[in-house]
CSV table of C-alpha atoms in Angstrom, one decimal:
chain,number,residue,atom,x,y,z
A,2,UNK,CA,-4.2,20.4,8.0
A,3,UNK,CA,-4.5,19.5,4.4
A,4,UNK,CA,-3.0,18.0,1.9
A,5,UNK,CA,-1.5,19.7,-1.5
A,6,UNK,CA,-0.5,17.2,-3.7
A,7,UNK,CA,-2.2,17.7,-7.1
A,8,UNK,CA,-3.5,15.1,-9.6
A,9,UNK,CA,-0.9,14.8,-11.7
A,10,UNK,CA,1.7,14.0,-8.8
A,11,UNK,CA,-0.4,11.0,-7.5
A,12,UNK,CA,-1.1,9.7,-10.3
A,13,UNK,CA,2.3,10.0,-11.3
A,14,UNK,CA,3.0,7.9,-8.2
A,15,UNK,CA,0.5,5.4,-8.6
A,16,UNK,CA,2.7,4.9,-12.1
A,17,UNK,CA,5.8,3.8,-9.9
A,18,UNK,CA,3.7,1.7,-7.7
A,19,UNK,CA,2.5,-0.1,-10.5
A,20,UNK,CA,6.0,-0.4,-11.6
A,21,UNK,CA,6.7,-1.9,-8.8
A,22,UNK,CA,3.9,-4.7,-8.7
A,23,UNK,CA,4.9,-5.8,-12.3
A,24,UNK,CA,8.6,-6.0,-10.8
A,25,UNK,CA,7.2,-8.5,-8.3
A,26,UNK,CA,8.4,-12.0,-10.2
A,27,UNK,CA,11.4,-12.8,-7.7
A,28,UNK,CA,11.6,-15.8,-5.8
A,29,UNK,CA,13.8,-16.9,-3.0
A,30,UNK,CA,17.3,-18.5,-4.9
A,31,UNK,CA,15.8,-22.0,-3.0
A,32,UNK,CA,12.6,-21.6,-4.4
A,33,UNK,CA,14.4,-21.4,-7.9
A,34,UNK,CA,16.1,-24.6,-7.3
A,35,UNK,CA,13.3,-26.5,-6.9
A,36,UNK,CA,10.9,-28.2,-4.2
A,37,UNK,CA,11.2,-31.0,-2.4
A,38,UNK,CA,8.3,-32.9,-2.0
A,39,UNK,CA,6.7,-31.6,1.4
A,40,UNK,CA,6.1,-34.8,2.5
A,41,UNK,CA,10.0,-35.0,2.9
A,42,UNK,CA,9.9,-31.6,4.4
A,43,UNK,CA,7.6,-32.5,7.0
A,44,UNK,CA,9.9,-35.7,7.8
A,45,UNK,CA,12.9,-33.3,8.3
A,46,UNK,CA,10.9,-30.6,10.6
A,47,UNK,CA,10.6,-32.2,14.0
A,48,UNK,CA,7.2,-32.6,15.7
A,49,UNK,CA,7.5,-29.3,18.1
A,50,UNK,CA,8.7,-27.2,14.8
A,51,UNK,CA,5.6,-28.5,12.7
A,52,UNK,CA,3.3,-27.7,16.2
A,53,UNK,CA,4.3,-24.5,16.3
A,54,UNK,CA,3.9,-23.6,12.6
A,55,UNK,CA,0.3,-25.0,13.3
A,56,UNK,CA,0.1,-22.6,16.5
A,57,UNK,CA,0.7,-20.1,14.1
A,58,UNK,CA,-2.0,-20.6,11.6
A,59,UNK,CA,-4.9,-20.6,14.6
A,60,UNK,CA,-3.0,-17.2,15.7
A,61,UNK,CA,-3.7,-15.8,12.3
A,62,UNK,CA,-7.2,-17.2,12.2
A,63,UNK,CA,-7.3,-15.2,15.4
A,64,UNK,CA,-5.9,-12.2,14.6
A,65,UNK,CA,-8.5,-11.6,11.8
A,66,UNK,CA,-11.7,-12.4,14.1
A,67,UNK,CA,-10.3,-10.0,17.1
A,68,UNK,CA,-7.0,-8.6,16.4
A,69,UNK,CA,-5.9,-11.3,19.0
A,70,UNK,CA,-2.2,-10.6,21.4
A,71,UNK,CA,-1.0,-9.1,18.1
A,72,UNK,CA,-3.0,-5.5,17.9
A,73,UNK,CA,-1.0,-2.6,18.6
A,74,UNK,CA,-1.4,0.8,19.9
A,75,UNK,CA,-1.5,3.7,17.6
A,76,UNK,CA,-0.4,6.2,19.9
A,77,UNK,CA,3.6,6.1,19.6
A,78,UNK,CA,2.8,5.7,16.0
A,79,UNK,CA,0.1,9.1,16.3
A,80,UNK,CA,3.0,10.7,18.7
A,81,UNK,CA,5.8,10.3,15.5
A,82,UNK,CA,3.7,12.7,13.1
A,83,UNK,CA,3.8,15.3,15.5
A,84,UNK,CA,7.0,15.1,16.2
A,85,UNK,CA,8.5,15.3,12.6
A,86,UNK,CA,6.6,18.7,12.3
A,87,UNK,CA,6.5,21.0,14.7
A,88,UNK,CA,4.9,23.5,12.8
A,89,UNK,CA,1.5,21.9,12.7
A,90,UNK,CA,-1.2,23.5,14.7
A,91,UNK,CA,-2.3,20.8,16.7
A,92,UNK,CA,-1.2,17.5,18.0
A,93,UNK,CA,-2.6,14.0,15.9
A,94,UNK,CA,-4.5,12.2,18.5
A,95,UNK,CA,-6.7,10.1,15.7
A,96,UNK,CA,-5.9,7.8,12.8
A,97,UNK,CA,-8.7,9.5,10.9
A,98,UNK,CA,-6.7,13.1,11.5
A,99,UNK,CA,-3.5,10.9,9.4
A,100,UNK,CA,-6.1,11.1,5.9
A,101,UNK,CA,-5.1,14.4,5.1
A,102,UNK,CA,-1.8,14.6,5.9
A,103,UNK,CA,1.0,15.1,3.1
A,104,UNK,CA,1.8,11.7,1.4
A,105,UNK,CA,5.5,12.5,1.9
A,106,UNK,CA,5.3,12.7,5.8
A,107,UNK,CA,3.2,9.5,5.5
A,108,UNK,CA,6.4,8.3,3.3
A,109,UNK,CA,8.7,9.4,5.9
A,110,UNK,CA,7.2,8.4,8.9
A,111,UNK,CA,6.7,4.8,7.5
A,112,UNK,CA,10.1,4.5,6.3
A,113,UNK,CA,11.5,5.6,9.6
A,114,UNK,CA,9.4,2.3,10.7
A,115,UNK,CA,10.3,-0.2,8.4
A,116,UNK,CA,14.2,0.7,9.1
A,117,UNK,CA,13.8,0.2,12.5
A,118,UNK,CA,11.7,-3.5,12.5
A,119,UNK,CA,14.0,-4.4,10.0
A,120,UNK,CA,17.3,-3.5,12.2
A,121,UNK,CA,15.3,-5.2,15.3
A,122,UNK,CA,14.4,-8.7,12.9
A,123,UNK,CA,18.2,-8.9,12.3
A,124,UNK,CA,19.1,-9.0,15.7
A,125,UNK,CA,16.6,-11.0,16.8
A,126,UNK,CA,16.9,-13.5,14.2
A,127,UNK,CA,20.7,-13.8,14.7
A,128,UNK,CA,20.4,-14.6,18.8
A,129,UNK,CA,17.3,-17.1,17.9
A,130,UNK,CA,19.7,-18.5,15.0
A,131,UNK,CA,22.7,-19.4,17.2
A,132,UNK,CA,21.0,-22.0,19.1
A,133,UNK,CA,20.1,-23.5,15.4
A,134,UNK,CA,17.4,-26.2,15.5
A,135,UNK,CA,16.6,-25.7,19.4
A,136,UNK,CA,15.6,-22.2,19.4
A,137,UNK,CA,14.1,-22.0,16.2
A,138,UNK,CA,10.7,-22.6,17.8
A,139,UNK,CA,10.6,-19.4,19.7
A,140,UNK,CA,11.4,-17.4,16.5
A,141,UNK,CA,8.4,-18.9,14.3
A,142,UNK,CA,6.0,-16.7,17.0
A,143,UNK,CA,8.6,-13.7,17.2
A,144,UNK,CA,9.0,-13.8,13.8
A,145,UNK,CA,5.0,-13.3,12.6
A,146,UNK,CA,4.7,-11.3,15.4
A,147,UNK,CA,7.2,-8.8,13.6
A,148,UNK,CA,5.6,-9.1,10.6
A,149,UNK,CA,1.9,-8.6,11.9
A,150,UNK,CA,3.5,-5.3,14.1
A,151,UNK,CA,5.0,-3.3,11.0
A,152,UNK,CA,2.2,-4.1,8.7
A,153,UNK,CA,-0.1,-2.7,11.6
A,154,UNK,CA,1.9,0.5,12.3
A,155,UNK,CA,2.2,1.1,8.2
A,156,UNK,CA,-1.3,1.1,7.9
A,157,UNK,CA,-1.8,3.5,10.6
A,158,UNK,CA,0.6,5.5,8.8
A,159,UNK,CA,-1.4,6.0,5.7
A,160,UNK,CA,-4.7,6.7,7.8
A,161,UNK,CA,-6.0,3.0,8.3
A,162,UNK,CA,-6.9,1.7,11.4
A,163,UNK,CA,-5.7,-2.0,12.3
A,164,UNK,CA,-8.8,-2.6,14.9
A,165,UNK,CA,-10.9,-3.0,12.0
A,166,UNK,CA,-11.3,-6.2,10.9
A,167,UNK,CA,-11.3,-5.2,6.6
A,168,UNK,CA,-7.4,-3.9,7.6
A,169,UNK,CA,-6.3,-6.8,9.5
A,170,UNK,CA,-7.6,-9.0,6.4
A,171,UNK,CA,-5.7,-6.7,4.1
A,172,UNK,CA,-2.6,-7.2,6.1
A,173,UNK,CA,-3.2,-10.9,5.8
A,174,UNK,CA,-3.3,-10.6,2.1
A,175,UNK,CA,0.1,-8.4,2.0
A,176,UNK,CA,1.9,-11.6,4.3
A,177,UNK,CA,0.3,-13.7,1.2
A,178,UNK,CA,1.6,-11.7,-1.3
A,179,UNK,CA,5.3,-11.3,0.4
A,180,UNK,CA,5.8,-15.2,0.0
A,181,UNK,CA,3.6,-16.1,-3.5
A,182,UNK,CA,4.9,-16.5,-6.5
A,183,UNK,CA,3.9,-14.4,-9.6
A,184,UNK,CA,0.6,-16.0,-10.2
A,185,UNK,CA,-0.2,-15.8,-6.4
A,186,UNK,CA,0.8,-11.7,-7.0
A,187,UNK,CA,-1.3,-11.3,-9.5
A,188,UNK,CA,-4.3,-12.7,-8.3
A,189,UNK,CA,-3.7,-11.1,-4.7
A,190,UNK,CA,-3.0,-8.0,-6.1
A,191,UNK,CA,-6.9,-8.1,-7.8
A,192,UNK,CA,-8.0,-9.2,-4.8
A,193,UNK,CA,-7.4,-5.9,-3.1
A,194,UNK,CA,-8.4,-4.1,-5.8
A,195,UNK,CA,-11.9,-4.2,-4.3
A,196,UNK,CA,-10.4,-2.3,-1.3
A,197,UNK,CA,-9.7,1.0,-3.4
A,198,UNK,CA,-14.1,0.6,-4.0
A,199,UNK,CA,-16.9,0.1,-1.9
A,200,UNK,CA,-16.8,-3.3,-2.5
A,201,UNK,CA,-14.9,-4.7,0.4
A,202,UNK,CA,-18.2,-4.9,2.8
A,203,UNK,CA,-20.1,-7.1,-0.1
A,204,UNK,CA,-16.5,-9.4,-0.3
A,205,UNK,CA,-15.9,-9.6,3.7
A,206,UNK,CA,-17.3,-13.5,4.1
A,207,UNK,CA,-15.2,-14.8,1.2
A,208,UNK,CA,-12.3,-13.1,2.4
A,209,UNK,CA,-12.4,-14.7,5.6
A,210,UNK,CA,-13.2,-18.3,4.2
A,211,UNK,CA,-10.1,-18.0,2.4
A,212,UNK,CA,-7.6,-17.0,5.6
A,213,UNK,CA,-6.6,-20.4,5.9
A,214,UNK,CA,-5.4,-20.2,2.6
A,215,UNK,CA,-3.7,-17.2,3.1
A,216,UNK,CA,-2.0,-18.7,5.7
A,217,UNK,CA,-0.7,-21.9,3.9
A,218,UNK,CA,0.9,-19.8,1.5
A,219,UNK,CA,2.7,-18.0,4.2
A,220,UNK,CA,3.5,-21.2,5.6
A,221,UNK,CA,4.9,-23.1,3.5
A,222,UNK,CA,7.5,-20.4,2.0
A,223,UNK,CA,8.3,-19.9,6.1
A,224,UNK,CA,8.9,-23.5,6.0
A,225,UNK,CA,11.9,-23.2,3.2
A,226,UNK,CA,13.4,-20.1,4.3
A,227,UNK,CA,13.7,-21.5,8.4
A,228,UNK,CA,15.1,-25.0,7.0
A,229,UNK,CA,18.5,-23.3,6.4
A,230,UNK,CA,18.4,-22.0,9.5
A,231,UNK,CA,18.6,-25.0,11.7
A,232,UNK,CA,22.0,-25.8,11.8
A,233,UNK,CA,23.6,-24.5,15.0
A,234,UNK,CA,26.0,-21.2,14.8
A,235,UNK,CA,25.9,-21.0,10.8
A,236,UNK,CA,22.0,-20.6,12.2
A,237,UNK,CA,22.8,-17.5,13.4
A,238,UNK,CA,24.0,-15.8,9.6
A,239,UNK,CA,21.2,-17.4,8.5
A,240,UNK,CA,18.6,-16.1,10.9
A,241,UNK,CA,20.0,-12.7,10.5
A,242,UNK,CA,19.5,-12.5,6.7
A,243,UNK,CA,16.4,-14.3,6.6
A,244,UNK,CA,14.5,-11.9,9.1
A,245,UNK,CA,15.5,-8.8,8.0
A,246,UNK,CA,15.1,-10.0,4.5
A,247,UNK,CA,11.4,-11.1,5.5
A,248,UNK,CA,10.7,-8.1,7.8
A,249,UNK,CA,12.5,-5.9,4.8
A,250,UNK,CA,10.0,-7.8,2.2
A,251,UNK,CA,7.0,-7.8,4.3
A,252,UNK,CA,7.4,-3.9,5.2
A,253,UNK,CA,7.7,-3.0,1.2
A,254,UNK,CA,4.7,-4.9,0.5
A,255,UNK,CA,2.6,-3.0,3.2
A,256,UNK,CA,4.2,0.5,2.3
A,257,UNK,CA,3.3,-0.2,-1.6
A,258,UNK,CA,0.0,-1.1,-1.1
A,259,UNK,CA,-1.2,1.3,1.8
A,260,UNK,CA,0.4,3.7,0.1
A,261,UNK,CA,-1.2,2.8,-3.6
A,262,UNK,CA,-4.6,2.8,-1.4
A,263,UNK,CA,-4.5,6.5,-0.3
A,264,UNK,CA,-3.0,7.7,-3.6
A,265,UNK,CA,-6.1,6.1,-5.4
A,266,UNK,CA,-8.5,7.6,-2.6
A,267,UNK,CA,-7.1,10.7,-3.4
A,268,UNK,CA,-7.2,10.6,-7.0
A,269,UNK,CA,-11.2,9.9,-6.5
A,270,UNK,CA,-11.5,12.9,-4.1
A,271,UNK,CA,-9.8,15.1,-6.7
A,272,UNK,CA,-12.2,13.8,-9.9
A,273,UNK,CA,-15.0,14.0,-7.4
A,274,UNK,CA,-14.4,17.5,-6.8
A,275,UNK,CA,-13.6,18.5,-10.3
A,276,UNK,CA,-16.8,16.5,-11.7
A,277,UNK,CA,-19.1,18.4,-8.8
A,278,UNK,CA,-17.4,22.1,-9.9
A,279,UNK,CA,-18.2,21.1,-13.7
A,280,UNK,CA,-21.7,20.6,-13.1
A,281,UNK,CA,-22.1,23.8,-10.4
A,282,UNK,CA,-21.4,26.0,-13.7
């Protein structure tokens, strides 16, 4: 199996995805409006709400160092591949076989996946939302959960394997950059830079000192968006939008920036290979 996409083509893609990253300036309508202080914030979420947003930063912390109760299987994701094509000549049984398959089925098989977390966040979200206030708590877990599951299976999708502990920071980073600002983008976004390089293995300790702030970010925007969903009934329009908006968000992100990973890969491979035939004759 190999893949046929020429030079031109990715790199014309790579020019959309970079389209797309200077597009990122959007903030939620309640982030527009202003903050309250977070002080008040904290005073409004009651002590089981704010334990459980805590829960979830050790969780995080965890999921890094081991993958934690949040790693997935690859295998429905490996079996999906397969499926799509029956014309290829063997089954996919490893994440390093998905390298050289066609962008496109990469496209299609991830899109296939973000469609159907995103359908499965807006139910969820609306049964956790009727209850308002009182079962709000069980969708803070449900919720990352979601987000750390579809940002596992896209990066499996474009050839990465989750069980390494470099991905699982990188999907850390795309959470991050899902709720920043512009600023926070931009600096994210050169962050992970180093993971298109061999410079990821020199950078490893200082992206893991910085999780926790990784995780604040995450937080604190989770914060705003669940505060409308609190009131009971109403809760359960407002749990609806808000999870498939963040499963939706969170989904683009890690398509985007798997995808800009394997397109730049590629791009090197190609240069490689023309650089290594220029100097043969």
């Amino acid at each position: 199996m190999t893949t046929v996409e020429s030079a031109d083509f990715l790199k014309g893609e790579l020019k959309k995805i970079k389209k797309w990253e200077k597009d990122q300036k959007g903030l939620w309508f309640w982030e527009k409006i202003g903050r309250l202080p977070f002080v008040l914030l904290d005073k409004l979420t009651p002590k089981f709400i704010q334990n459980k947003i805590g829960l979830m930063i050790d969780e995080l912390g965890s999921f890094i160092q081991t993958g934690g109760q949040y790693l997935i299987s690859e295998k429905s994701i490996l079996k999906k591949f397969t499926a799509k094509d029956s014309s290829m000549e063997q089954d996919i049984i490893s994440i390093d076989q998905l390298e050289q398959v066609p962008l496109g089925k990469m496209d299609e098989v991830a899109n296939e996946i973000k469609n159907s977390r995103t359908n499965m966040a807006t139910i969820q979200g609306a049964t956790t939302g009727i209850g308002g206030l009182f079962t709000l708590a069980i969708d803070i877990p449900i919720l990352l959960g979601l987000s750390l599951k579809v940002l596992q299976e896209i990066s499996i999708c474009y050839g990465y394997d989750p069980k390494n502990k470099s991905e699982r920071i990188f999907i850390v980073k795309c959470l991050q950059f899902t709720s920043s600002d512009i600023v926070g983008k931009k600096a994210i976004l050169e962050d992970l830079s180093a993971f298109n390089h061999d410079k990821q293995n020199s950078r490893m300790i200082s992206q893991l000192q910085g999780w926790r702030e990784v995780v604040t970010t995450y937080r604190d925007s989770f914060g705003w968006k669940k505060l409308f969903q609190m009131v009971p009934i109403a809760g359960m329009i407002f749990g609806a939008f808000i999870n498939r908006s963040s499963i939706g968000d969170v989904a683009e992100t890690g398509m985007m920036l798997y995808r800009k990973r394997r397109i730049v890969e590629r791009i090197n491979q190609l240069e490689n290979r023309q650089a290594a035939s220029t100097t043969e004759n």
